[in-house]
PDB file of N, CA and C in Angstrom:
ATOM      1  N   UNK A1255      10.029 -13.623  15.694  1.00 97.00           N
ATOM      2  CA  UNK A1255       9.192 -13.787  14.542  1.00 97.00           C
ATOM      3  C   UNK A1255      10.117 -14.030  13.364  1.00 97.00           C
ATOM      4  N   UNK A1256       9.658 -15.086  12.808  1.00 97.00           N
ATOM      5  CA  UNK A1256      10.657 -15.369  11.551  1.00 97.00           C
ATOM      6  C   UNK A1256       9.970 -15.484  10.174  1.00 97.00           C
ATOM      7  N   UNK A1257      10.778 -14.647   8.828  1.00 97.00           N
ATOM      8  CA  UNK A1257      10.138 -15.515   7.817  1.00 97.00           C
ATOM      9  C   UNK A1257      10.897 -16.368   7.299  1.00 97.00           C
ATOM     10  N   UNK A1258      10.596 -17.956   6.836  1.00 97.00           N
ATOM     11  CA  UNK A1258      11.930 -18.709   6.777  1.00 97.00           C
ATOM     12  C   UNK A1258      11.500 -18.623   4.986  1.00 97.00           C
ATOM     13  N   UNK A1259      12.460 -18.754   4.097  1.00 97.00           N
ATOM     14  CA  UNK A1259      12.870 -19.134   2.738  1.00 97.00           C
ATOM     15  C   UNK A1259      13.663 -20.992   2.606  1.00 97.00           C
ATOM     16  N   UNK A1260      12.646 -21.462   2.646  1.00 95.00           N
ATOM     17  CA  UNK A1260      12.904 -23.460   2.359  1.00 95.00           C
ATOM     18  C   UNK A1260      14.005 -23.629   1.451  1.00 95.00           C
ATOM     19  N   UNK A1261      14.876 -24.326   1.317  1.00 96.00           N
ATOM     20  CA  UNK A1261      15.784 -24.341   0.497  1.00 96.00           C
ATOM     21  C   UNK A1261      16.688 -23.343  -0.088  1.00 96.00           C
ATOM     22  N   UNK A1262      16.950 -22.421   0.935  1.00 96.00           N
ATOM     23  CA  UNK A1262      18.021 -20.980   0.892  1.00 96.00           C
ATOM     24  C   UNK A1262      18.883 -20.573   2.104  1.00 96.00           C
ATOM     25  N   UNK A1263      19.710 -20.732   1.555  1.00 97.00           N
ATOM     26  CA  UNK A1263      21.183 -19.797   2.242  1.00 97.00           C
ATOM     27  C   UNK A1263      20.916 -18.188   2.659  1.00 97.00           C
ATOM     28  N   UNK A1264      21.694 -18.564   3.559  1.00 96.00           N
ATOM     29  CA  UNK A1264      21.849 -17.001   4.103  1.00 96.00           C
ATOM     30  C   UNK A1264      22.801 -16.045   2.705  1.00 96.00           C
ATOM     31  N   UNK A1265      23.149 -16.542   2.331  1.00 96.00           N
ATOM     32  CA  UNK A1265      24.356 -15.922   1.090  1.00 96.00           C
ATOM     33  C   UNK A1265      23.296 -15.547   0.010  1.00 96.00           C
ATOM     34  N   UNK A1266      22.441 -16.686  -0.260  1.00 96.00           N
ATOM     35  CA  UNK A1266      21.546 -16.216  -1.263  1.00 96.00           C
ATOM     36  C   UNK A1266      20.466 -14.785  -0.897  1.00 96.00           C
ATOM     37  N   UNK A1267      20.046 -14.838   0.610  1.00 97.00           N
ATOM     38  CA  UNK A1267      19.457 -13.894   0.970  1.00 97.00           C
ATOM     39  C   UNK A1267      20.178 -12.660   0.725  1.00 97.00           C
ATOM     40  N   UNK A1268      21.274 -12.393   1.301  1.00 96.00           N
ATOM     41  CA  UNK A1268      22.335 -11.258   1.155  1.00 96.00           C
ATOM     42  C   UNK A1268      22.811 -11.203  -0.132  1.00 96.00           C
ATOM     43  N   UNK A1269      22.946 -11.938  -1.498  1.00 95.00           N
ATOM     44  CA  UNK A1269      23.249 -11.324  -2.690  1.00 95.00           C
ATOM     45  C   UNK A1269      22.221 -10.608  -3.224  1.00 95.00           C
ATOM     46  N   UNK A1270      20.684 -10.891  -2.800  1.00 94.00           N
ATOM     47  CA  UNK A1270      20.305 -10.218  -2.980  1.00 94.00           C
ATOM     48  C   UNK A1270      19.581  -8.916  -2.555  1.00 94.00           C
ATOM     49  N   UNK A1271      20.242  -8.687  -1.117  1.00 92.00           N
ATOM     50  CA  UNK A1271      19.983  -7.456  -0.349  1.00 92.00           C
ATOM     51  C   UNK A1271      21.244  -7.690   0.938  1.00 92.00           C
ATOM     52  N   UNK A1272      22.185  -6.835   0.880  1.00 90.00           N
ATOM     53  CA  UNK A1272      22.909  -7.091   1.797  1.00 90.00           C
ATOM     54  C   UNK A1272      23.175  -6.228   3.000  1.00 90.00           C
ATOM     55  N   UNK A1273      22.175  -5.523   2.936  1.00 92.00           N
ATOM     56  CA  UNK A1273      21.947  -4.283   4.053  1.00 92.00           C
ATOM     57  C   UNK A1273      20.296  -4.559   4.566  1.00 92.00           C
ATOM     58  N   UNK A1274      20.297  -4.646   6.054  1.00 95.00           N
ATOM     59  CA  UNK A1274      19.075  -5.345   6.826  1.00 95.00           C
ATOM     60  C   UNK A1274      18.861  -4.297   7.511  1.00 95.00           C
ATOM     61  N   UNK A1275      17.773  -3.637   8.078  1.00 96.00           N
ATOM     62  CA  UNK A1275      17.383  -2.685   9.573  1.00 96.00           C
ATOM     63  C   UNK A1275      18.103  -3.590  10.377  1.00 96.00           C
ATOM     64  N   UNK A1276      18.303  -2.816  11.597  1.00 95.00           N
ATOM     65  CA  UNK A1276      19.209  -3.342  12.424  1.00 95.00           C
ATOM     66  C   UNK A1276      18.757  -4.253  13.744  1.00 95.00           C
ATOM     67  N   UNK A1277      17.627  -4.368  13.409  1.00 96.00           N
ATOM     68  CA  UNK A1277      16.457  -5.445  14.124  1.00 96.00           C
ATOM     69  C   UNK A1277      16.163  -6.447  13.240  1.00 96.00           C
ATOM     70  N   UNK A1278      16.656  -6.770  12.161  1.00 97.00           N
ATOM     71  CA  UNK A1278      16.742  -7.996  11.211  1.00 97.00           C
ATOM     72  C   UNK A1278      17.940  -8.488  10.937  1.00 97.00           C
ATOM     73  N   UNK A1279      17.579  -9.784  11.607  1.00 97.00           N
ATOM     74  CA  UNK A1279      18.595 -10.930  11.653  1.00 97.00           C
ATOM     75  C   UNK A1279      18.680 -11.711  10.550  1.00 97.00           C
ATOM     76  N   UNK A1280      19.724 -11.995   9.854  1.00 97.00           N
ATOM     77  CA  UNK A1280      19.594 -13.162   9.194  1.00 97.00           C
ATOM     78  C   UNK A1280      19.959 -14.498   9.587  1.00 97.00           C
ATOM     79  N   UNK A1281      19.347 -15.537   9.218  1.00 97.00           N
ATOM     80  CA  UNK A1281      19.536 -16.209   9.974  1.00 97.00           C
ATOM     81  C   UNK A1281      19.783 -18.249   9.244  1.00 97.00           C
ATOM     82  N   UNK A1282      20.047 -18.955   9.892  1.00 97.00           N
ATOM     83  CA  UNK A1282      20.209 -20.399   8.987  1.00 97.00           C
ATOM     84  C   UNK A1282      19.651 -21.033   9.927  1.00 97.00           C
ATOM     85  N   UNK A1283      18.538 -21.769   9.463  1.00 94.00           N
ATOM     86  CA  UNK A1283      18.473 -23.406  10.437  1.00 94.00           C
ATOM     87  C   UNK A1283      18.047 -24.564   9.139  1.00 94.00           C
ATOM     88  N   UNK A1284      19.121 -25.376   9.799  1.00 93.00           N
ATOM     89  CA  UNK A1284      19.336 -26.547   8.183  1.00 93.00           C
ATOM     90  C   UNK A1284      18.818 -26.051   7.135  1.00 93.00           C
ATOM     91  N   UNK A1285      17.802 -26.572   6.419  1.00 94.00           N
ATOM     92  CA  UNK A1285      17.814 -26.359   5.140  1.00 94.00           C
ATOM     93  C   UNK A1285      17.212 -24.776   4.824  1.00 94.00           C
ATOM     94  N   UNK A1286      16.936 -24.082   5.517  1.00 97.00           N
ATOM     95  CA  UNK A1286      16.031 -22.636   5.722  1.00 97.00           C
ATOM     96  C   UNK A1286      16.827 -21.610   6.195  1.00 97.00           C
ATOM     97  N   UNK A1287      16.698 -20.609   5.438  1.00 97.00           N
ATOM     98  CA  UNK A1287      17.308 -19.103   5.775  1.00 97.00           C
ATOM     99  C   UNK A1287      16.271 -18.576   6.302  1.00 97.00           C
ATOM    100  N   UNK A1288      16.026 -17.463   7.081  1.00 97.00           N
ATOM    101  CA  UNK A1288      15.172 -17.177   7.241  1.00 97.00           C
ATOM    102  C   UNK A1288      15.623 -15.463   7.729  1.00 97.00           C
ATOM    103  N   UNK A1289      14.539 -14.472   7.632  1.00 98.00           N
ATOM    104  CA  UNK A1289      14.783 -13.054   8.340  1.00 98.00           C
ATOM    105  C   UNK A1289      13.790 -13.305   9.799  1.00 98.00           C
ATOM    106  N   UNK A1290      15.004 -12.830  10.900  1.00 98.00           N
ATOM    107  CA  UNK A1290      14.020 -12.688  11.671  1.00 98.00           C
ATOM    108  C   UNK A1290      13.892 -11.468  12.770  1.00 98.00           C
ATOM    109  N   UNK A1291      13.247 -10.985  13.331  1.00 98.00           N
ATOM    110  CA  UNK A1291      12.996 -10.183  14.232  1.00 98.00           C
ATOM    111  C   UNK A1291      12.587 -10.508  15.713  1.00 98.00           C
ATOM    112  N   UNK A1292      13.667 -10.133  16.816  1.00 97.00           N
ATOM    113  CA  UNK A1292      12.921 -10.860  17.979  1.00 97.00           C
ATOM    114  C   UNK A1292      11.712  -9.906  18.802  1.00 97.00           C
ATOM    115  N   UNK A1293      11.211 -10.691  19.188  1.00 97.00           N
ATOM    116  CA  UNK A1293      10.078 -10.314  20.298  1.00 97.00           C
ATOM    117  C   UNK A1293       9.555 -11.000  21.558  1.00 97.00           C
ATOM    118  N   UNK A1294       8.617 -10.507  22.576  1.00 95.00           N
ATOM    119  CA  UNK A1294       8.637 -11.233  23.601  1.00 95.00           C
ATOM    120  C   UNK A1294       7.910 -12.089  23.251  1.00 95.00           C
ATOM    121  N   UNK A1295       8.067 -13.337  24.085  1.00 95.00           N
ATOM    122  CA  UNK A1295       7.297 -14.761  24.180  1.00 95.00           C
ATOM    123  C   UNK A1295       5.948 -14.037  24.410  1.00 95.00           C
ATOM    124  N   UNK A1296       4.702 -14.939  23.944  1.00 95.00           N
ATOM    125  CA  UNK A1296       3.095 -15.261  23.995  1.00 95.00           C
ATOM    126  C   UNK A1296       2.576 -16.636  24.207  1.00 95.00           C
ATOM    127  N   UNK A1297       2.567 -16.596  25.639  1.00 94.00           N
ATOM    128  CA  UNK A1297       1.978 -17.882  26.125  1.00 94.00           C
ATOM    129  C   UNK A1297       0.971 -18.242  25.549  1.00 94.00           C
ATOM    130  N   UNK A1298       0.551 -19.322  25.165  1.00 90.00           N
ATOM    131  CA  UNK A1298      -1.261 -19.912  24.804  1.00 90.00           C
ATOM    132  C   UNK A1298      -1.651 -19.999  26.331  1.00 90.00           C
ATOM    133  N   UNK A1299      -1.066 -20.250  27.051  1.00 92.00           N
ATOM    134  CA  UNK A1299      -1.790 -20.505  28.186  1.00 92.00           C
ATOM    135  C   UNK A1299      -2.469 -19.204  28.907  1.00 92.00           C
ATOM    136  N   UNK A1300      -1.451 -17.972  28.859  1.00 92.00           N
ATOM    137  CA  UNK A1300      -1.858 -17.138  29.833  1.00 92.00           C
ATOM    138  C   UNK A1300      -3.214 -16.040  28.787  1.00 92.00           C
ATOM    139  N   UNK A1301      -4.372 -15.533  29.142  1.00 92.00           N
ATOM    140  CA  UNK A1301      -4.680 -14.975  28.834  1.00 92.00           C
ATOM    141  C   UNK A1301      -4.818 -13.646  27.393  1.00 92.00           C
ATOM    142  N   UNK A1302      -5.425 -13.384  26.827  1.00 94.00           N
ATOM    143  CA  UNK A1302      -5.000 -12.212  25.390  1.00 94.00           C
ATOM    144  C   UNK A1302      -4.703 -10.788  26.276  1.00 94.00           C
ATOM    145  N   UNK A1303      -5.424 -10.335  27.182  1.00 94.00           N
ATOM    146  CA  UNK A1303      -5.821  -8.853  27.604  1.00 94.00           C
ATOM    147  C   UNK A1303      -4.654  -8.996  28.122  1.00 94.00           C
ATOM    148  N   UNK A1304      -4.097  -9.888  29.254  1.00 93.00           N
ATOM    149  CA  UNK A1304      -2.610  -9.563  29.739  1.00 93.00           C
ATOM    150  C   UNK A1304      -1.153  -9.445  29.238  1.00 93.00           C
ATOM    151  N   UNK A1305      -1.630  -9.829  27.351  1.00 96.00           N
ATOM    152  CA  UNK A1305      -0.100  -9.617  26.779  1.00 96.00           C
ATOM    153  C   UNK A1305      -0.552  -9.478  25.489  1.00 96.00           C
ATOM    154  N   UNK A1306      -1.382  -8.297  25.708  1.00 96.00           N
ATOM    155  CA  UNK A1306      -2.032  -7.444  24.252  1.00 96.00           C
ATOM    156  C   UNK A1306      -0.862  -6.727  24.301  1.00 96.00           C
ATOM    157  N   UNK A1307       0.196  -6.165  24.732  1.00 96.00           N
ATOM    158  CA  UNK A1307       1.081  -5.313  24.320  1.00 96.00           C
ATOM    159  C   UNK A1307       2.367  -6.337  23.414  1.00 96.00           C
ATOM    160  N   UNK A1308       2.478  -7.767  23.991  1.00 96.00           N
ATOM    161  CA  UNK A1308       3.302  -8.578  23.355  1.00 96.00           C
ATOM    162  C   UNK A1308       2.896  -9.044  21.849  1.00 96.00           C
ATOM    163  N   UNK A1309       1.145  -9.213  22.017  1.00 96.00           N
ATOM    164  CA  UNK A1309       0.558  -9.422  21.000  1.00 96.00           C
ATOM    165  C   UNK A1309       0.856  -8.549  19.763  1.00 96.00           C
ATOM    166  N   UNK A1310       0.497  -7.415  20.099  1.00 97.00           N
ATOM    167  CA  UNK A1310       0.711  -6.249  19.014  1.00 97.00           C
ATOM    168  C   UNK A1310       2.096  -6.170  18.031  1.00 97.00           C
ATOM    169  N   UNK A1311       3.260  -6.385  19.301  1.00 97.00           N
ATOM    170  CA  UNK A1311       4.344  -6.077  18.743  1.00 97.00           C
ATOM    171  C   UNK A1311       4.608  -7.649  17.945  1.00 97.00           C
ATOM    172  N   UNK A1312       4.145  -8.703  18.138  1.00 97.00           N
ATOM    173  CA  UNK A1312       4.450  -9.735  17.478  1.00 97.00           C
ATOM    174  C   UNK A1312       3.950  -9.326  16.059  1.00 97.00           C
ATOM    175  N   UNK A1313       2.226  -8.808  16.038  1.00 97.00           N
ATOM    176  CA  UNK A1313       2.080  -8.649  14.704  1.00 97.00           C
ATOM    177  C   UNK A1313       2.159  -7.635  14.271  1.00 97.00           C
ATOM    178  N   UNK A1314       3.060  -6.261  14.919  1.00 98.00           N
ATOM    179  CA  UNK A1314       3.899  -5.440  13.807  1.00 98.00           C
ATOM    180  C   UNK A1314       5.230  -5.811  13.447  1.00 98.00           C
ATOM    181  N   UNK A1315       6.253  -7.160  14.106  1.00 98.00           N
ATOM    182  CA  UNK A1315       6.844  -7.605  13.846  1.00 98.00           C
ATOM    183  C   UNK A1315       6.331  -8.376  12.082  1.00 98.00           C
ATOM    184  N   UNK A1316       4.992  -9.121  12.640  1.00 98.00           N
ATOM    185  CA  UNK A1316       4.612 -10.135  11.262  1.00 98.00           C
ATOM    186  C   UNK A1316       4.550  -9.170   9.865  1.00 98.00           C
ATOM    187  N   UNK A1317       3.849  -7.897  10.105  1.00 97.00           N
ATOM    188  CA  UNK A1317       3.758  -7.192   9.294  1.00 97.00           C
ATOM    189  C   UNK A1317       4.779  -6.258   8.270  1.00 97.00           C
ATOM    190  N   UNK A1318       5.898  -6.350   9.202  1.00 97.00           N
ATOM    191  CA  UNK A1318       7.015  -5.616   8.876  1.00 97.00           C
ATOM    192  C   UNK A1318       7.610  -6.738   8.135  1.00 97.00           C
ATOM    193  N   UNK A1319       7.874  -7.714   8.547  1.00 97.00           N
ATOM    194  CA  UNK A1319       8.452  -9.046   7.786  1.00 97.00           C
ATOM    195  C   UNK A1319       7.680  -9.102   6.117  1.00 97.00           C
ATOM    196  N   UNK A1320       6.590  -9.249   6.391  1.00 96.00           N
ATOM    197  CA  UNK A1320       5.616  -9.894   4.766  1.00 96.00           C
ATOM    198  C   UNK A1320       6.119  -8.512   3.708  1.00 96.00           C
ATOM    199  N   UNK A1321       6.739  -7.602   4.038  1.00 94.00           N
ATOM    200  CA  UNK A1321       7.169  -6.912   3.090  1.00 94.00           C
ATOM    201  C   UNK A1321       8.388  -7.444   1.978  1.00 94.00           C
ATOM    202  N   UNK A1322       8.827  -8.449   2.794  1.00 95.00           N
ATOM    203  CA  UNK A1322      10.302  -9.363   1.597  1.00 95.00           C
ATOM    204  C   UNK A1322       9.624 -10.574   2.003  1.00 95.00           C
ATOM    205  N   UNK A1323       8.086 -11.174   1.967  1.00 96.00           N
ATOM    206  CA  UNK A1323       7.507 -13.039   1.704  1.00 96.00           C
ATOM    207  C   UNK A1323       8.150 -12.591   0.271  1.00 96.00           C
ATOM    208  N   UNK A1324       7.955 -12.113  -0.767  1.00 94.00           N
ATOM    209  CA  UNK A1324       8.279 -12.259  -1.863  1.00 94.00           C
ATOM    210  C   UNK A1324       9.770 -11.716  -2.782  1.00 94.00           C
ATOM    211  N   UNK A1325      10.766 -12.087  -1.738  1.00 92.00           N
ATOM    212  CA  UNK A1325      12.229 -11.507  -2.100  1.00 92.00           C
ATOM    213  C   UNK A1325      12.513 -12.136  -2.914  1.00 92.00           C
ATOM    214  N   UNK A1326      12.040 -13.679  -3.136  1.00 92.00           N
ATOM    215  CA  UNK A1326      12.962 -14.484  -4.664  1.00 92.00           C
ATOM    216  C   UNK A1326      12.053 -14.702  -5.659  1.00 92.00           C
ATOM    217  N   UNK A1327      10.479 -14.124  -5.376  1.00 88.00           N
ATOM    218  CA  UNK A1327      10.055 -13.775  -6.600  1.00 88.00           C
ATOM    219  C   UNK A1327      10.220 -12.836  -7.794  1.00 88.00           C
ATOM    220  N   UNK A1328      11.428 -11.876  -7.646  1.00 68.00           N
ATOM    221  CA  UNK A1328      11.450 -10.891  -8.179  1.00 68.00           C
ATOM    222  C   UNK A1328      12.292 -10.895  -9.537  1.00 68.00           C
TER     223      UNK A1328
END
């Protein structure tokens, strides 16, 4: 699960917080920094009831993330 920041460096992320939980990655892909947290894959194909436990943790992953959507508004 990633949140990406469009037009930011990993440097810019870390000047302004340079200490992460230790399940947050920082991370670069071309023009996007992004924080991310891994979790297991969620097929579209296979069923909800058989990977409600993957489900969950994806969106306490999402939830834990939207706490810094607004890190360069500040």
């Amino acid at each position: 699960m990633e949140l990406g920041f469009e037009r930011r460096t990993i440097e810019e992320i870390l000047n302004l917080r340079s200490e992460w939980p230790d399940d947050i990655a920082v991370v670069q892909k071309e023009g996007t920094a992004s924080l991310a947290i891994g979790i297991r894959q969620i097929k579209m194909a296979a069923g909800v009831t058989a990977q409600a436990d993957a489900i969950d943790e994806a969106l306490q992953a999402a939830y834990r993330l939207m706490e810094y959507a607004s890190l360069f508004n500040r």
